[in-house]
Coordinates of N, CA and C in Angstrom, one line a residue:
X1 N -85.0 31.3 -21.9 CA -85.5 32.7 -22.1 C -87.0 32.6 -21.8
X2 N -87.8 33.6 -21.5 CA -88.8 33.5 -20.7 C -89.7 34.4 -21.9
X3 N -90.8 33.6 -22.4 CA -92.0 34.0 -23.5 C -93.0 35.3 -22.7
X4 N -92.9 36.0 -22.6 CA -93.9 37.1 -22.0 C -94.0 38.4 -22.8
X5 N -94.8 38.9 -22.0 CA -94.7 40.5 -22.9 C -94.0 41.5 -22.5
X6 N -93.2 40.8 -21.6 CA -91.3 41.5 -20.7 C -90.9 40.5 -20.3
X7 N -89.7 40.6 -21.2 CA -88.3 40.2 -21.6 C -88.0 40.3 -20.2
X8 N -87.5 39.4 -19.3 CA -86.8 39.6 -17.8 C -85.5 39.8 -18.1
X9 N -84.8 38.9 -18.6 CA -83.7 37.9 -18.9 C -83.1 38.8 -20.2
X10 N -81.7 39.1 -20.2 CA -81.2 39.5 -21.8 C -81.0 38.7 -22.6
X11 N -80.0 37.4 -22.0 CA -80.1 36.6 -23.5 C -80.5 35.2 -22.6
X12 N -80.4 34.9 -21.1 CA -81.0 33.9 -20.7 C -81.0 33.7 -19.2
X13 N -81.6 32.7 -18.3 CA -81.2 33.0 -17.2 C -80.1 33.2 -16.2
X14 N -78.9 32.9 -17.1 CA -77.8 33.1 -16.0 C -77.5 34.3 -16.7
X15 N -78.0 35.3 -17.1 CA -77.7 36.8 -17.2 C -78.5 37.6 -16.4
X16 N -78.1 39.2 -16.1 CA -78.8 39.4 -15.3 C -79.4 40.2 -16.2
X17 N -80.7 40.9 -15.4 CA -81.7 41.6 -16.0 C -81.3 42.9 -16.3
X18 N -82.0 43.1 -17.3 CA -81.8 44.7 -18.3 C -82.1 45.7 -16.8
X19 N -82.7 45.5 -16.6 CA -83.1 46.7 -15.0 C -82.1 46.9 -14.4
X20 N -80.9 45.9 -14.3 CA -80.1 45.6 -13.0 C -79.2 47.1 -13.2
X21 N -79.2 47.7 -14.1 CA -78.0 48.8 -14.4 C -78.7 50.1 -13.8
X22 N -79.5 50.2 -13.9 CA -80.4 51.6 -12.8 C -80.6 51.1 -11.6
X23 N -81.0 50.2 -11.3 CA -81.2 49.7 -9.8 C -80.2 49.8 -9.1
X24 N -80.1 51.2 -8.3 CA -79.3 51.8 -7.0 C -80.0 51.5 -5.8
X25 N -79.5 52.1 -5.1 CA -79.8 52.8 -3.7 C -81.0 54.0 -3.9
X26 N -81.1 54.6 -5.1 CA -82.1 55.3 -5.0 C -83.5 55.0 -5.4
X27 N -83.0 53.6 -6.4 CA -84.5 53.2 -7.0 C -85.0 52.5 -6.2
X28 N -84.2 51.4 -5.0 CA -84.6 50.8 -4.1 C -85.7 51.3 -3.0
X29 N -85.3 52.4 -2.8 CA -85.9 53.4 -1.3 C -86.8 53.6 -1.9
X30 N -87.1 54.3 -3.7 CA -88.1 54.7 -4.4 C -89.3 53.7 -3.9
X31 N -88.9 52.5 -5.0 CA -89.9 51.1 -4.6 C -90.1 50.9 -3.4
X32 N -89.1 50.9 -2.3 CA -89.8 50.3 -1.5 C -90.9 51.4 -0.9
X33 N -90.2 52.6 -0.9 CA -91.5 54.0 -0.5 C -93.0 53.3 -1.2
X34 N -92.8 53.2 -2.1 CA -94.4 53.1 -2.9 C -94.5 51.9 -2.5
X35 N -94.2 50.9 -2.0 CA -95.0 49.6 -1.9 C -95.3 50.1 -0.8
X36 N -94.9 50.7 0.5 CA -95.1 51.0 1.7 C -96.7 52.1 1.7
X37 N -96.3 52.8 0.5 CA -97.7 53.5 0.5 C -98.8 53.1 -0.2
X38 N -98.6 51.8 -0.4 CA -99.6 50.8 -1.0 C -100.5 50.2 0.3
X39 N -99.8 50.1 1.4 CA -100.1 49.9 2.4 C -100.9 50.6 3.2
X40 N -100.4 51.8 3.1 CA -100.9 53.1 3.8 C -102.1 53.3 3.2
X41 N -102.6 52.8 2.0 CA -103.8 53.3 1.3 C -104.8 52.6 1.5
X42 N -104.1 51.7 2.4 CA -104.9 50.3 2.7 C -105.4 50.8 4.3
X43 N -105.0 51.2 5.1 CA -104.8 51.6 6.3 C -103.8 52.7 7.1
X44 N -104.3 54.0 6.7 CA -103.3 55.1 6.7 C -102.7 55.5 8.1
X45 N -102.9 54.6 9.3 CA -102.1 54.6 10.4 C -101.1 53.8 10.2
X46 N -100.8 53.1 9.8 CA -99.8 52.4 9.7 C -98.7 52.7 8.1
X47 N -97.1 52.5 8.5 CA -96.4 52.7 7.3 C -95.9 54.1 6.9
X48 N -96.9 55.0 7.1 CA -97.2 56.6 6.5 C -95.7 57.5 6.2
X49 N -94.9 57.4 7.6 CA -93.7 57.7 8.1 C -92.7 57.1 7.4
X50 N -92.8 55.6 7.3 CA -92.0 55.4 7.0 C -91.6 55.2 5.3
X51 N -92.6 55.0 4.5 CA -93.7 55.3 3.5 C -92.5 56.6 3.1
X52 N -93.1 57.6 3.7 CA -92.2 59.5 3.6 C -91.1 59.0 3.5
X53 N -90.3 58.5 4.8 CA -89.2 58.6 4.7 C -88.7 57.9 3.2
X54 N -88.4 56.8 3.1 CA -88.3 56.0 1.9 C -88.1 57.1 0.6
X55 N -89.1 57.4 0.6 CA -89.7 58.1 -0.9 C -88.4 59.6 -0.6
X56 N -88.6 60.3 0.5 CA -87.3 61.1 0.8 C -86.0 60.7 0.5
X57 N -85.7 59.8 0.7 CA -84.4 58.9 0.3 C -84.2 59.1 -1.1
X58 N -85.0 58.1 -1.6 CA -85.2 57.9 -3.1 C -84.8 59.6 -4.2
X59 N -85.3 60.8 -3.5 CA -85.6 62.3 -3.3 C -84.0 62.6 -3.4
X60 N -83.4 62.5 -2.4 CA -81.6 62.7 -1.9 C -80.8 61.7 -2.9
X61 N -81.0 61.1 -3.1 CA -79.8 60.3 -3.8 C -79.9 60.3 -5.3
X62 N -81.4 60.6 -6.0 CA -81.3 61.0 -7.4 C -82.0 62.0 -7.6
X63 N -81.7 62.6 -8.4 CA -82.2 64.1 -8.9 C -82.8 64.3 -10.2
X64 N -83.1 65.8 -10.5 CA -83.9 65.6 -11.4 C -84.0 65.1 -12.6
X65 N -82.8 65.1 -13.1 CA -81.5 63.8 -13.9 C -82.4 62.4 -14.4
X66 N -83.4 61.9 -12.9 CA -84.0 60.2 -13.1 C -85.6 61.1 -13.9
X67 N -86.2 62.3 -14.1 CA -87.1 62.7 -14.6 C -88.5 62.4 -14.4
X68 N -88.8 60.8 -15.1 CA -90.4 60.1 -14.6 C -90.2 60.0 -12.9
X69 N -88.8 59.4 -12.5 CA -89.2 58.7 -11.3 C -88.8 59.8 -10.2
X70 N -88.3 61.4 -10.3 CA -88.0 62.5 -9.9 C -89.3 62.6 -9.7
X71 N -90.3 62.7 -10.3 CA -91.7 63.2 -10.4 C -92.7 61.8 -9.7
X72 N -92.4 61.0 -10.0 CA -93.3 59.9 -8.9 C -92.8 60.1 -7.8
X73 N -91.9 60.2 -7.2 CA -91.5 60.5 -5.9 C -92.2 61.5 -5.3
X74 N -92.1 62.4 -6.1 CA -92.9 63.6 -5.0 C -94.2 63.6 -5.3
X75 N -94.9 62.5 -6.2 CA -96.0 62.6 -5.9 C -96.5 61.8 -4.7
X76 N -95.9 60.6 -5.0 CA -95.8 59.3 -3.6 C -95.4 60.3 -2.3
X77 N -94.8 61.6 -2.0 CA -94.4 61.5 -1.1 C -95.8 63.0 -0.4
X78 N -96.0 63.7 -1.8 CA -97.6 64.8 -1.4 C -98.5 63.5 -0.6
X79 N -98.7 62.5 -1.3 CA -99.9 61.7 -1.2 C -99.5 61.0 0.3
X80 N -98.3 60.7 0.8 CA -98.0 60.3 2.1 C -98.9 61.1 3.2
X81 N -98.1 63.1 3.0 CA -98.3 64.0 3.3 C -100.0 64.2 3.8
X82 N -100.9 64.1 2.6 CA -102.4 63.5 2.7 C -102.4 62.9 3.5
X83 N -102.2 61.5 3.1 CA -102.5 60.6 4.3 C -102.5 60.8 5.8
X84 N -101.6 61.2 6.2 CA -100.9 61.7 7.3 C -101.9 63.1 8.2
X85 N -102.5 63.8 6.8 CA -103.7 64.8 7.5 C -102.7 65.8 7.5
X86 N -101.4 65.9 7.1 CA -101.0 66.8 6.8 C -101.1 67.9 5.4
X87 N -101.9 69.0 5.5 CA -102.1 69.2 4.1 C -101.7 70.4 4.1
X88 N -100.7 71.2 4.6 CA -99.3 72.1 4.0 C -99.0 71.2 3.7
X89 N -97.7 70.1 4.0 CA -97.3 69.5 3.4 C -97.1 68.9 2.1
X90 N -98.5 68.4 2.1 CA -99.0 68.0 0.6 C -99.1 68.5 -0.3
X91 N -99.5 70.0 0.3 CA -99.8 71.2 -0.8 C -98.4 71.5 -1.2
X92 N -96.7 71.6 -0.6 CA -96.0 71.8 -0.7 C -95.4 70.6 -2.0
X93 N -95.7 69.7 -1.3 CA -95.0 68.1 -2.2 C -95.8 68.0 -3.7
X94 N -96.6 68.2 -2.9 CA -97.4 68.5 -4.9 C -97.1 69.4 -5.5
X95 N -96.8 70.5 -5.1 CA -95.8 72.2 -6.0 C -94.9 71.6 -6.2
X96 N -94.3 70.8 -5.7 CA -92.7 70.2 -6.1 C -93.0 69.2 -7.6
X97 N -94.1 67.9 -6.8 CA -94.1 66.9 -7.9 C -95.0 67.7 -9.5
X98 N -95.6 68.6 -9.3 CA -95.9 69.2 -10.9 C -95.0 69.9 -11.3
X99 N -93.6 70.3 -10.9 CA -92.8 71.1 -11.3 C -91.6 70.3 -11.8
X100 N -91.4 69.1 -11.3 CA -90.9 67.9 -11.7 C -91.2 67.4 -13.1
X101 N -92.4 67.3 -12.9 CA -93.8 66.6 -13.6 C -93.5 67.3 -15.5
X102 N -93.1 68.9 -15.3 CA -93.1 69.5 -16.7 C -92.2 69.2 -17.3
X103 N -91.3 68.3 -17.0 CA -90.3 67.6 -17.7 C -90.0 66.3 -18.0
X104 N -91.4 65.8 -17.8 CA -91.3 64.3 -18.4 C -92.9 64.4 -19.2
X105 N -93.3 63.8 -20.0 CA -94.5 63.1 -20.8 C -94.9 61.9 -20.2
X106 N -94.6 61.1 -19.2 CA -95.0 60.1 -18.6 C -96.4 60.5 -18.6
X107 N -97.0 59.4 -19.1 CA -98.5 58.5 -18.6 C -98.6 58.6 -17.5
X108 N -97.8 57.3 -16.8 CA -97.8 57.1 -15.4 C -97.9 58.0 -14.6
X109 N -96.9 58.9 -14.8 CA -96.7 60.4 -13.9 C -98.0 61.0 -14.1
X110 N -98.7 61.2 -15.1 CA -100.4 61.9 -15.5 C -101.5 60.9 -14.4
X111 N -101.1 59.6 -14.7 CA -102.2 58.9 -13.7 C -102.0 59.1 -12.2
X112 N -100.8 58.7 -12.1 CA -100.5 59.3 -10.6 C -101.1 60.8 -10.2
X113 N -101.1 61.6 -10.8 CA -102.1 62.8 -10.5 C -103.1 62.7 -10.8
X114 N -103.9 61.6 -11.3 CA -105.0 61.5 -11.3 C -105.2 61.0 -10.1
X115 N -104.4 60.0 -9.0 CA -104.8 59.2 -8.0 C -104.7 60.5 -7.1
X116 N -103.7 61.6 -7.2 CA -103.4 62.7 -6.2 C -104.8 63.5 -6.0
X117 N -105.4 64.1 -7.4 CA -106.3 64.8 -7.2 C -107.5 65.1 -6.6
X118 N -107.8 63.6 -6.4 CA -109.1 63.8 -5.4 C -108.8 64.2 -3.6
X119 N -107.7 64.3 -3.5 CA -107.2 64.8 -2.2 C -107.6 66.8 -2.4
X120 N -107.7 67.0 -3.3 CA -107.9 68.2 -3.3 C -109.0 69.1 -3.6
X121 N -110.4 67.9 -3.8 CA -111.4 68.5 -3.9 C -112.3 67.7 -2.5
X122 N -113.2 69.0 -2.7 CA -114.6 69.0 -1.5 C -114.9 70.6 -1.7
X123 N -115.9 70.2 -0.3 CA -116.2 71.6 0.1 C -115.4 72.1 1.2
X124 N -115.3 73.3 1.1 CA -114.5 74.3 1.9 C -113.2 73.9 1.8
X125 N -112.7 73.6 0.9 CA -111.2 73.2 0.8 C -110.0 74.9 0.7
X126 N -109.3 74.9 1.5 CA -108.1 76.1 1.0 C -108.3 76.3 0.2
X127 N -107.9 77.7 0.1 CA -107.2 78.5 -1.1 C -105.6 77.6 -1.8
X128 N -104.8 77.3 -0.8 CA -103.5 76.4 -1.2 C -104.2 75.7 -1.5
X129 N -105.3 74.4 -1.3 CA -105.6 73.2 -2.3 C -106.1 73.5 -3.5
X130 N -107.1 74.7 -3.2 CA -107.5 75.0 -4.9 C -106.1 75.6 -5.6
X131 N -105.4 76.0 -5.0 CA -104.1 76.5 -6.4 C -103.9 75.0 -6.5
X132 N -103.5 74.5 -5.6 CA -102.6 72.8 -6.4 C -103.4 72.3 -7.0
X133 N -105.1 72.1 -6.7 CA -105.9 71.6 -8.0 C -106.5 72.7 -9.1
X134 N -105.6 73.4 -9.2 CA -106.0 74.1 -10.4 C -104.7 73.7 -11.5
X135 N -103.6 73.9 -10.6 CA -101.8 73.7 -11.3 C -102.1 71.6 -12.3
X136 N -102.8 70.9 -11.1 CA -102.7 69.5 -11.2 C -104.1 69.5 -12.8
X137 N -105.0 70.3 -13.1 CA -105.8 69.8 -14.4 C -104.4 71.1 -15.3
X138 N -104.3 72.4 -14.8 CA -103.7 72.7 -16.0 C -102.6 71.7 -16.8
X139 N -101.9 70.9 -15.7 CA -100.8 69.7 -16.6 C -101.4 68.7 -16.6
X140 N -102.5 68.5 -16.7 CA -103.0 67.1 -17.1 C -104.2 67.7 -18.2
X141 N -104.1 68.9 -18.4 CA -104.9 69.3 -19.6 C -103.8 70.0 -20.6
X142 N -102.4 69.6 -20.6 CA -101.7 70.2 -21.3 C -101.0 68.6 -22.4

């Protein structure tokens, strides 16, 4: 059994991991979306697309049912959207992931809009970006 501050292992190595019972086809595309947009944040020509796609998958195969990870998805997939220099898009994927978003208490899901938000200030920015950063402090001031 493995001494850490997460338990891998249930009762020892030849068992499989507590995780292994959610881990579909949808959490797969999820993770691998976000490692791909870990990439993209590194160098936003590359990945971006595929990045989307992923995180879209992840989108189709679980619903709002998975709650935190309903809500990381479409923030992972606004923030592709960004990337991409697409900002309908973004503006769209972000109305989705704070609408998501009011049905979970996640942390994580609150920091992930903290990483979203700065896509939505400057100068001269839309009227659509100021609604999504007005919607993104009202739920992160709620």
């Amino acid at each position: 059994m493995l001494h850490s501050s997460h338990q891998i292992w249930a009762d020892g190595p030849d068992q499989e991991p507590y995780w292994i019972s959610y881990f579909d086809e949808a959490e797969l595309a999820g993770v691998t979306g976000g490692r791909l947009l870990d990439l993209v944040r590194q160098n936003a020509n590359t990945h971006a697309e595929a990045a989307a796609e992923d995180i879209r998958t992840a989108l189709t195969r679980r619903g709002r049912e998975a709650g935190r990870s309903h809500a990381l998805d479409w923030i992972g997939l606004a923030e592709c959207h960004f990337l991409m220099g697409d900002v309908t898009g973004a503006v769209a994927q972000t109305h989705r992931a704070i609408d998501a978003a009011q049905f979970t208490q996640s942390g994580r899901v609150r920091a992930q809009f903290g990483v979203l938000y700065p896509y939505t200030v400057g100068c001269g920015v839309s009227p659509s970006l100021r609604e999504v950063r007005d919607r993104i402090r009202a739920l992160l001031s709620s």
